[in-house]
Amino acid sequence: RIVRLVLVLRNWASKSLHEEQQRPDPFLERFQGPELQTVAASAGNNLEDEDTEEENKKKKWQIFVVDPAGDWYYRWLAVIAVPVLYNWCLLVARACFSDLQKTYVVLWLVLDYLSDSIYIGDIVIRLRTGFLEQGLLVKDLKKLWDNYIQTLQFKLDVLSILPTDLAYFAVGLHCPELRFNRLLHFSRMFEFFSRTETRTSHPNIFRISNLVLYILVIIHWNACIYYAISKAIGFGEDTWVYPNVTDPEYGYLTREYVYCLYWSTLTLTTIGETPPPVRDEEYLFVIFDFLIGVLIFATIVGNVGSMISNMNATRAEFQAKIDAIKHYMQFRKVSKDMETKVIKWFDYLWTNKKAVDEREVLKNLPDKLRAEIAINVHLETLKKVRIFQDCEAGLLVELVLKLRPQVFSPGDYICRKGDIGKEMYIIKEGKLAVVADDGMTQYALLTAGGCFGEISILNIKGSKMGNRRTANIRSLGYSDLFCLSKEDLMEAVTEYPDAKKVLEERGREILIKEGLLDESAAEASTEGKTVEEKLDRLALNLDVLHTCFGRLLTEYNDAQMKLKQRITVLESKMRQQDLEDLFSDSSDSLLE
């Protein structure tokens, strides 16, 4: 019984945890709309019906198409990049250093044919990789094949898997240069690097690492070529080539590669002295190396300098703003206390990573994506705001895009009683106090998610304060607020009258509670409001009638035009018939 009870409790806990993990956030679910909810519901039904799921899997396999923007495709690029890099690094080393090839020949055969199988699999994946046509992913296999086969990359991929190593039967296993056609598959490695640079959160570090990798590969190839030239000329024949391998100090594989790599590094970076060349072919090789070295040095300096400047671009821009304000305060002889307060405010922005202008960063995104990012970033704050709880998704987008972040220092007054209200505020982070006129007595404490200031910008009829502030609100520490101006709020709620009514009702409740609402004036305004509503309805009906009349006038003009065209055609036919009759009569008279 105890074991059964434990099993029941475990199944219940795992089921509850699974349901909790799958339960979406209702706030985001309402904003995202019914389409995603339908998808989630259909996914739940598929989980309940196992047979349907198996049939769907079979259908998916029959129309299996890889989305080039998906995670699966990116992971496959990471897999295919490994054999490409393996071939580019080790094929040339095995071809030049014969000891390396002979010592591990079995290992090389296994790795070679494993990379060949991955190459073949990559061609299959390319044949089933979709592409966008009119914004939609193409899944027609014939179109996918035609799209891939017509490219140059298809020819290179086919050349890269040609079985050139069948020549092993004629020349032996120690000729890895027969597999140099495998190097033609290089585009997949570059594609992986490009997509990683786009996806990574640290692009500058990745660019530096990528540049270092390219330089190391070039130095590695140059070292292998140097060793091959030394072997062709003869080890120890002169001072420039690799020393005689009969010398125990230079006769083992590790020293051979390290010596050549050291020589290649000194030559390409031009930072050290190497033995001068003796033969003409040696001079030509060194000249070529020096030219490559100059290009590498220029590339390193240019790219690294650009990357470092990009890494510090935000800090440099922020520091320039601070310096400009410092110079201004010194020029205007601002007091030391005020200068210290401004500097501390800037330090708070930088320390808490709030120095970035969000609008400037997101300005290139469409409004829909900007709204989704803003809602996801500020989700916890927006969920606490009462006016956002029941508002429509469209209004939520309108309001979120109009919010402007502001940061207040300790002791700053956000608003004072009697001031003309031009904005409303939403607290993102920090604590604000509703204080008396003396600035010390606290009536209430406002925390994250609270909003205030909407009363003075809603123009509530019957308010004794009119459009003026009804309280003093002061920041206790550093506070992050969202500011929404009166113009932006009125523009947003114009198309959403229900949301406007909710805001006005909430404002009336607060005014009644504080005794700042003239009920007789409010009732008179409601009566006037009914008349205004009737006028608005009448104006709307007039607009509809105007639209219908315009449509009828357009149809009448079209019908009149068609009728004129038909009359013109009939007139032309009649003239033609009259001419034919005239010619026939004249011909009959002549015959008579």
XYZ file of C-alpha atoms in Angstrom:
592
model
C 0.000 0.000 0.000
C 2.820 2.398 0.848
C 4.563 1.675 -2.466
C 1.272 2.188 -4.343
C 0.687 5.469 -2.516
C 4.199 6.645 -3.378
C 3.683 5.763 -7.063
C 0.338 7.583 -7.157
C 1.866 10.686 -5.561
C 4.817 10.613 -7.967
C 2.547 10.320 -11.025
C 0.362 13.144 -9.717
C 3.386 15.368 -9.089
C 4.911 14.683 -12.513
C 1.553 15.326 -14.210
C 1.063 18.594 -12.333
C 4.600 19.690 -13.157
C 4.085 18.840 -16.843
C 0.823 20.796 -16.951
C 2.457 23.730 -15.153
C 5.321 23.801 -17.632
C 2.911 23.784 -20.590
C 0.553 26.408 -19.139
C 1.192 29.672 -21.028
C 1.246 33.079 -19.426
C -2.357 34.421 -19.717
C -1.116 37.987 -20.183
C 1.107 37.068 -23.139
C -1.518 34.612 -24.429
C -4.103 37.393 -24.639
C -1.656 39.696 -26.384
C -0.473 37.100 -28.911
C -4.009 36.490 -30.141
C -6.132 33.454 -30.993
C -3.869 31.982 -33.671
C -1.156 30.830 -31.282
C -3.808 29.602 -28.849
C -5.300 27.439 -31.597
C -1.878 25.984 -32.321
C -1.349 25.222 -28.640
C -4.765 23.576 -28.387
C -4.110 21.425 -31.436
C -0.767 20.425 -29.943
C -2.565 19.320 -26.780
C -5.015 17.222 -28.782
C -2.136 15.535 -30.609
C -0.565 14.597 -27.302
C -3.805 12.939 -26.242
C -4.175 10.920 -29.429
C -1.066 8.763 -29.972
C -2.293 7.182 -33.190
C -2.859 10.560 -34.792
C 0.630 11.602 -33.699
C 2.215 8.584 -35.394
C 0.325 9.321 -38.615
C 1.434 12.935 -38.469
C 5.049 11.823 -38.028
C 4.808 9.664 -41.119
C 3.338 12.529 -43.116
C 6.035 14.882 -41.830
C 8.739 12.440 -42.896
C 7.233 12.224 -46.373
C 7.369 16.029 -46.714
C 10.494 16.461 -44.577
C 11.903 19.901 -45.446
C 14.577 21.700 -43.469
C 13.878 25.304 -42.532
C 17.149 27.241 -43.088
C 16.160 29.657 -40.309
C 15.531 26.901 -37.746
C 17.663 25.551 -34.927
C 17.932 22.081 -36.491
C 19.572 23.503 -39.600
C 22.028 25.490 -37.470
C 22.981 22.388 -35.476
C 23.563 20.499 -38.721
C 25.881 23.310 -39.888
C 27.863 22.816 -36.676
C 28.152 19.086 -37.470
C 29.241 19.569 -41.095
C 31.746 22.283 -40.132
C 33.788 19.718 -38.153
C 34.776 17.437 -41.102
C 35.375 20.497 -43.302
C 37.796 21.948 -40.767
C 39.340 18.492 -40.298
C 40.093 18.187 -44.007
C 41.419 21.734 -44.301
C 43.828 21.263 -41.392
C 44.959 17.649 -41.580
C 44.955 16.717 -45.272
C 47.803 19.104 -46.104
C 49.703 18.085 -42.955
C 49.403 14.398 -43.809
C 50.443 15.062 -47.421
C 53.595 16.962 -46.353
C 54.617 15.124 -43.159
C 54.847 11.499 -44.251
C 55.543 10.292 -40.694
C 52.185 11.685 -39.585
C 50.388 9.746 -42.327
C 52.197 6.454 -41.799
C 51.975 6.407 -38.017
C 48.187 6.770 -37.747
C 47.004 5.358 -41.075
C 44.082 3.377 -39.568
C 42.814 6.414 -37.677
C 42.979 8.529 -40.834
C 40.998 5.970 -42.832
C 38.234 5.903 -40.215
C 38.050 9.700 -39.980
C 38.229 10.144 -43.757
C 35.302 7.890 -44.540
C 33.325 9.215 -41.590
C 33.728 12.731 -43.013
C 32.764 11.417 -46.471
C 29.531 9.987 -45.067
C 28.754 13.344 -43.431
C 29.454 15.061 -46.770
C 26.965 12.771 -48.519
C 24.418 13.378 -45.774
C 24.931 17.109 -46.217
C 24.067 16.874 -49.916
C 20.848 15.048 -48.979
C 20.059 17.779 -46.461
C 20.735 20.467 -49.080
C 18.310 18.743 -51.453
C 15.636 19.076 -48.768
C 16.506 22.571 -47.555
C 13.640 24.957 -48.133
C 13.805 28.529 -49.358
C 11.424 31.441 -49.167
C 9.176 32.311 -52.069
C 6.829 35.250 -51.560
C 7.560 35.028 -47.845
C 6.555 31.350 -47.519
C 8.770 28.282 -47.109
C 8.771 26.195 -50.295
C 8.212 22.480 -49.607
C 7.900 21.183 -53.148
C 10.759 18.665 -53.521
C 11.094 19.251 -57.254
C 11.515 22.991 -56.726
C 14.018 22.351 -53.938
C 16.093 20.046 -56.119
C 16.028 22.453 -59.058
C 16.994 25.345 -56.807
C 20.029 23.462 -55.443
C 21.163 21.693 -58.624
C 21.347 24.940 -60.608
C 23.836 26.495 -58.170
C 27.628 26.410 -58.383
C 27.748 24.947 -54.886
C 26.049 21.754 -56.092
C 28.856 21.196 -58.606
C 31.479 21.814 -55.915
C 29.698 19.466 -53.515
C 29.598 16.699 -56.140
C 33.290 17.204 -56.904
C 34.061 17.052 -53.176
C 32.623 13.534 -52.831
C 34.126 12.012 -55.972
C 35.897 8.780 -54.913
C 39.378 9.931 -55.949
C 40.853 7.813 -53.162
C 40.151 4.711 -55.266
C 43.595 5.480 -56.634
C 44.891 4.080 -53.317
C 44.743 0.654 -55.005
C 47.317 1.857 -57.533
C 49.616 4.149 -55.500
C 49.108 2.920 -51.938
C 47.490 4.328 -48.811
C 50.136 6.982 -48.134
C 48.969 9.561 -50.690
C 46.374 11.698 -48.881
C 46.782 14.422 -51.509
C 44.368 12.356 -53.605
C 41.632 13.572 -51.267
C 42.255 17.298 -51.813
C 38.907 17.553 -53.625
C 37.295 17.327 -50.135
C 38.432 20.897 -49.557
C 35.776 22.145 -52.013
C 33.087 21.769 -49.335
C 34.388 24.880 -47.537
C 31.218 26.991 -47.966
C 29.402 25.140 -45.171
C 32.055 26.140 -42.653
C 31.775 29.808 -43.663
C 27.976 29.589 -43.454
C 28.230 28.166 -39.941
C 30.557 30.990 -38.882
C 28.228 33.592 -40.395
C 25.141 32.244 -38.636
C 27.012 31.898 -35.344
C 28.086 35.528 -35.558
C 24.438 36.485 -36.029
C 23.157 34.295 -33.192
C 25.830 34.816 -30.539
C 25.376 37.332 -27.748
C 29.083 38.252 -27.944
C 29.716 38.958 -31.639
C 32.948 40.903 -31.121
C 34.600 38.075 -29.191
C 33.475 35.617 -31.857
C 34.881 37.812 -34.648
C 38.265 37.981 -32.927
C 38.285 34.207 -32.382
C 37.272 33.629 -35.996
C 40.048 35.921 -37.246
C 42.614 34.108 -35.101
C 41.402 30.768 -36.505
C 41.840 31.976 -40.104
C 45.355 33.238 -39.335
C 46.325 29.956 -37.655
C 45.081 27.966 -40.659
C 47.121 30.155 -43.035
C 50.233 29.794 -40.851
C 49.637 26.022 -40.673
C 49.385 25.688 -44.462
C 52.486 27.833 -44.938
C 54.415 25.641 -42.487
C 53.389 22.482 -44.351
C 54.384 23.997 -47.723
C 57.739 25.072 -46.276
C 58.398 21.510 -45.139
C 57.349 20.124 -48.559
C 59.730 22.541 -50.346
C 62.537 21.574 -47.969
C 61.864 17.903 -48.702
C 61.914 18.567 -52.470
C 65.212 20.515 -52.278
C 66.742 18.217 -49.700
C 66.925 18.528 -45.917
C 70.065 20.382 -44.806
C 71.130 21.275 -48.373
C 71.465 24.952 -47.389
C 70.784 27.217 -44.424
C 67.243 28.106 -45.488
C 65.647 24.645 -45.714
C 64.714 22.437 -42.790
C 67.823 20.882 -41.103
C 68.914 17.368 -41.896
C 66.508 14.837 -40.389
C 69.371 12.456 -39.674
C 70.242 14.762 -36.785
C 68.435 13.323 -33.712
C 67.524 16.840 -32.593
C 65.494 17.451 -35.777
C 64.530 13.905 -36.764
C 61.208 13.376 -34.953
C 57.696 14.456 -35.995
C 56.940 16.935 -33.212
C 60.127 18.938 -33.798
C 59.563 18.930 -37.564
C 56.100 20.469 -37.260
C 56.941 22.903 -34.447
C 60.063 24.162 -36.281
C 58.097 24.713 -39.518
C 55.257 26.408 -37.632
C 57.766 28.702 -35.896
C 59.398 29.594 -39.216
C 56.007 30.231 -40.824
C 54.889 32.467 -37.945
C 58.065 34.561 -38.061
C 57.851 34.940 -41.833
C 54.171 35.829 -42.120
C 54.127 38.203 -39.153
C 57.495 39.768 -40.194
C 58.473 40.191 -36.539
C 61.552 37.953 -36.435
C 64.681 37.060 -38.394
C 64.878 33.843 -40.377
C 67.769 32.339 -42.409
C 68.003 34.089 -45.804
C 67.057 32.104 -48.917
C 69.781 30.710 -51.191
C 68.088 29.347 -54.329
C 65.837 31.187 -56.754
C 62.782 29.129 -55.837
C 63.424 29.889 -52.170
C 63.539 33.630 -52.922
C 60.239 33.425 -54.778
C 58.563 31.553 -51.928
C 59.838 34.050 -49.330
C 58.650 36.998 -51.456
C 55.209 35.421 -51.704
C 55.209 34.844 -47.929
C 56.160 38.455 -47.232
C 53.296 39.703 -49.383
C 50.843 37.422 -47.568
C 52.373 38.549 -44.245
C 51.777 42.202 -45.063
C 48.128 41.447 -45.853
C 47.744 39.436 -42.642
C 49.318 42.197 -40.544
C 47.041 44.837 -42.119
C 44.029 42.589 -41.607
C 44.898 41.973 -37.955
C 45.452 45.644 -37.181
C 42.319 46.772 -39.047
C 39.947 44.110 -37.743
C 41.164 44.057 -34.163
C 41.111 47.860 -33.985
C 37.590 47.928 -35.407
C 36.413 45.216 -33.014
C 37.886 46.938 -29.970
C 36.324 50.259 -30.977
C 32.949 48.514 -31.473
C 33.237 46.843 -28.075
C 33.783 50.221 -26.417
C 31.437 52.210 -28.654
C 28.616 52.341 -26.107
C 30.940 53.388 -23.296
C 32.644 56.014 -25.474
C 29.299 57.505 -26.527
C 28.081 57.556 -22.925
C 31.329 59.128 -21.711
C 31.050 61.820 -24.392
C 27.620 62.785 -23.042
C 28.987 62.990 -19.494
C 31.941 65.119 -20.608
C 29.651 67.509 -22.509
C 27.415 67.990 -19.459
C 30.453 68.432 -17.204
C 31.843 71.156 -19.468
C 28.443 72.856 -19.551
C 28.100 72.813 -15.733
C 31.610 74.205 -15.317
C 30.928 76.913 -17.905
C 27.657 77.897 -16.205
C 29.222 77.619 -12.721
C 26.713 75.071 -11.427
C 26.994 74.337 -7.709
C 29.045 71.364 -6.554
C 26.015 69.663 -4.994
C 24.097 69.797 -8.259
C 27.152 68.610 -10.209
C 27.588 65.668 -7.827
C 23.901 64.799 -8.173
C 24.128 64.775 -11.981
C 27.280 62.623 -11.964
C 25.691 60.143 -9.534
C 22.648 59.959 -11.813
C 24.884 59.059 -14.768
C 26.766 56.505 -12.650
C 23.448 54.875 -11.737
C 22.467 54.640 -15.413
C 25.764 53.006 -16.408
C 26.019 50.666 -13.413
C 22.488 49.358 -13.901
C 22.851 49.136 -17.706
C 20.189 51.760 -18.388
C 22.273 54.099 -20.502
C 21.059 52.644 -23.798
C 18.315 54.498 -25.640
C 15.808 51.706 -26.313
C 13.988 53.654 -28.996
C 17.216 54.230 -30.913
C 18.197 50.551 -30.696
C 14.787 49.230 -31.790
C 13.949 51.894 -34.376
C 14.704 49.560 -37.321
C 12.174 46.946 -36.166
C 8.496 47.038 -37.207
C 5.983 48.227 -34.615
C 4.696 44.706 -33.976
C 8.138 43.330 -33.069
C 8.998 46.427 -31.032
C 5.795 45.979 -29.035
C 6.460 42.259 -28.455
C 10.004 42.981 -27.262
C 8.786 45.763 -24.954
C 6.056 43.541 -23.490
C 8.476 40.636 -22.917
C 11.157 42.867 -21.396
C 8.730 44.726 -19.127
C 6.266 41.856 -18.622
C 6.420 41.759 -14.825
C 5.740 45.490 -14.594
C 2.943 45.581 -17.163
C 1.133 42.623 -15.556
C 0.805 44.628 -12.334
C -0.664 47.692 -14.037
C -4.415 47.775 -13.544
C -5.213 49.635 -16.755
C -3.467 46.932 -18.787
C -5.289 43.993 -17.210
C -8.464 44.159 -19.288
C -7.425 46.290 -22.239
C -7.461 45.019 -25.810
C -4.297 43.726 -27.457
C -4.331 46.549 -30.012
C -4.488 49.209 -27.296
C -1.702 47.438 -25.425
C 0.503 47.718 -28.516
C -0.377 51.393 -28.927
C 0.428 52.238 -25.316
C 3.617 50.204 -25.040
C 5.097 51.851 -28.132
C 4.406 55.297 -26.678
C 5.974 54.671 -23.248
C 9.157 56.660 -22.567
C 11.521 55.510 -19.779
C 12.639 58.088 -17.214
C 14.939 57.788 -14.207
C 14.545 59.990 -11.104
C 17.143 60.541 -8.395
C 16.524 60.242 -4.624
C 14.436 63.150 -3.369
C 13.194 64.256 -6.808
C 9.576 65.337 -7.087
C 7.836 63.595 -9.954
C 4.886 65.958 -9.608
C 3.624 68.561 -7.149
C 0.072 69.304 -6.078
C -1.435 72.004 -8.276
C 0.925 71.523 -11.226
C -0.664 71.208 -14.655
C -0.693 67.547 -15.605
C 0.768 66.661 -18.979
C 1.881 63.063 -18.373
C 0.923 59.931 -16.501
C 3.508 57.592 -14.993
C 3.889 53.832 -14.528
C 6.388 52.614 -11.949
C 8.783 50.028 -13.311
C 11.235 49.876 -10.425
C 11.743 51.822 -7.204
C 9.553 53.319 -4.471
C 7.656 56.605 -4.520
C 5.944 58.353 -1.632
C 2.799 60.472 -1.627
C 3.845 63.275 0.736
C 2.345 66.397 2.261
C 3.320 69.915 1.298
C 6.146 69.828 3.849
C 7.773 66.941 1.932
C 8.188 64.824 5.063
C 4.770 63.436 6.013
C 3.999 60.303 3.966
C 0.410 59.412 3.110
C 1.020 56.382 0.909
C 3.779 54.324 -0.712
C 3.775 53.473 -4.423
C 5.749 50.450 -5.704
C 6.430 48.683 -8.992
C 3.367 48.290 -11.184
C 1.536 51.299 -9.787
C 0.445 54.169 -11.983
C -0.519 57.748 -11.208
C -1.142 61.035 -12.941
C -3.956 59.823 -15.177
C -6.566 61.983 -13.368
C -5.052 65.278 -14.434
C -4.747 64.283 -18.102
C -8.197 62.634 -18.552
C -10.164 65.907 -18.161
C -12.818 64.226 -15.987
C -15.980 66.327 -15.899
C -16.777 67.654 -12.434
C -13.207 67.478 -11.126
C -12.542 70.377 -8.781
C -8.821 70.266 -9.665
C -9.395 70.405 -13.401
C -6.191 69.351 -15.155
C -3.960 69.971 -12.149
C -2.139 67.447 -9.974
C -3.930 66.299 -6.831
C -0.911 65.108 -4.806
C 2.817 65.504 -4.218
C 4.794 62.432 -5.292
C 8.461 62.118 -4.413
C 11.098 59.492 -5.267
C 12.602 57.815 -2.188
C 15.562 56.352 -4.086
C 16.460 55.910 -7.730
C 13.204 55.168 -9.537
C 12.575 53.907 -13.067
C 9.285 55.128 -14.483
C 7.453 54.891 -17.776
C 6.036 58.213 -18.921
C 2.960 58.491 -21.157
C 2.079 61.976 -22.394
C -1.460 63.327 -22.561
C -1.391 63.587 -26.356
C -0.198 59.994 -26.754
C -2.794 58.631 -24.313
C -5.682 60.506 -25.955
C -4.516 59.387 -29.391
C -4.397 55.760 -28.244
C -7.766 55.610 -26.415
C -9.665 57.481 -29.149
C -10.154 54.200 -31.032
C -10.811 52.234 -27.816
C -13.742 53.924 -25.992
C -14.162 51.038 -23.509
C -10.626 51.505 -22.214
C -11.247 55.244 -21.919
C -14.364 54.560 -19.825
C -12.364 52.287 -17.491
C -9.761 54.997 -16.973
C -12.390 57.660 -16.348
C -14.310 55.445 -13.891
C -11.144 54.777 -11.951
C -10.366 58.499 -11.908
C -13.880 59.311 -10.632
C -13.502 56.749 -7.812
C -10.287 58.389 -6.685
C -11.790 61.894 -6.901
C -14.898 60.840 -4.930
C -12.687 59.239 -2.291
C -10.700 62.461 -1.895
C -13.777 64.704 -2.140
C -12.583 66.425 -5.300
C -15.541 65.584 -7.571
C -18.484 67.940 -8.130
C -21.301 65.436 -8.664
C -23.766 67.979 -10.069
C -21.266 69.041 -12.724
C -20.503 65.388 -13.455
C -24.229 64.610 -13.981
C -24.601 67.617 -16.247
C -21.613 66.409 -18.236
C -23.169 62.953 -18.611
C -26.361 64.519 -19.999
C -24.311 66.595 -22.361
C -22.393 63.514 -23.202
C -25.550 61.759 -24.428
C -26.182 64.667 -26.782
C -22.585 64.474 -27.934
C -22.988 60.751 -28.544
C -26.088 61.397 -30.654
C -24.209 63.996 -32.673
C -21.316 61.598 -33.121
C -23.706 58.875 -34.272
C -25.348 61.294 -36.687
C -21.979 62.311 -38.060
C -21.077 58.649 -38.472
C -24.308 57.958 -40.354
C -23.633 60.929 -42.610
C -20.209 59.540 -43.358
C -21.741 56.170 -44.244
C -24.294 57.840 -46.519
C -21.552 59.870 -48.145
C -19.578 56.691 -48.786
C -22.605 54.900 -50.260
C -23.427 57.893 -52.464
C -19.851 58.007 -53.705
C -19.989 54.295 -54.545
C -23.272 54.736 -56.453
C -21.859 57.720 -58.324
C -18.819 55.677 -59.320
C -21.001 52.798 -60.541
C -23.178 55.261 -62.496
C -20.123 56.793 -64.180
C -18.801 53.324 -65.071
C -22.149 52.271 -66.558
C -22.376 55.539 -68.521
C -18.878 55.030 -69.877
C -19.661 51.465 -70.979
C -22.880 52.640 -72.636
C -21.005 55.348 -74.544
C -18.442 52.784 -75.700
C -21.189 50.453 -76.959
C -22.915 53.336 -78.810
C -19.580 54.301 -80.400
C -19.053 50.697 -81.559
C -22.573 50.540 -83.021
C -22.083 53.858 -84.830
C -18.830 52.644 -86.374
C -20.535 49.434 -87.531
C -23.405 51.445 -89.018
C -20.983 53.685 -90.930
C -19.145 50.635 -92.227
C -22.436 49.083 -93.334
C -23.461 52.299 -95.115
C -20.122 52.408 -96.959
C -20.494 48.791 -98.068
C -24.043 49.477 -99.348
C -22.794 52.566 -101.200
C -19.995 50.592 -102.888
C -22.389 47.822 -103.869
C -24.872 50.305 -105.396
C -22.127 52.062 -107.376
C -20.780 48.782 -108.712
C -24.286 47.711 -109.821
C -24.815 50.998 -111.666
C -21.519 50.642 -113.482
C -22.371 47.125 -114.578
C -25.691 48.293 -115.963
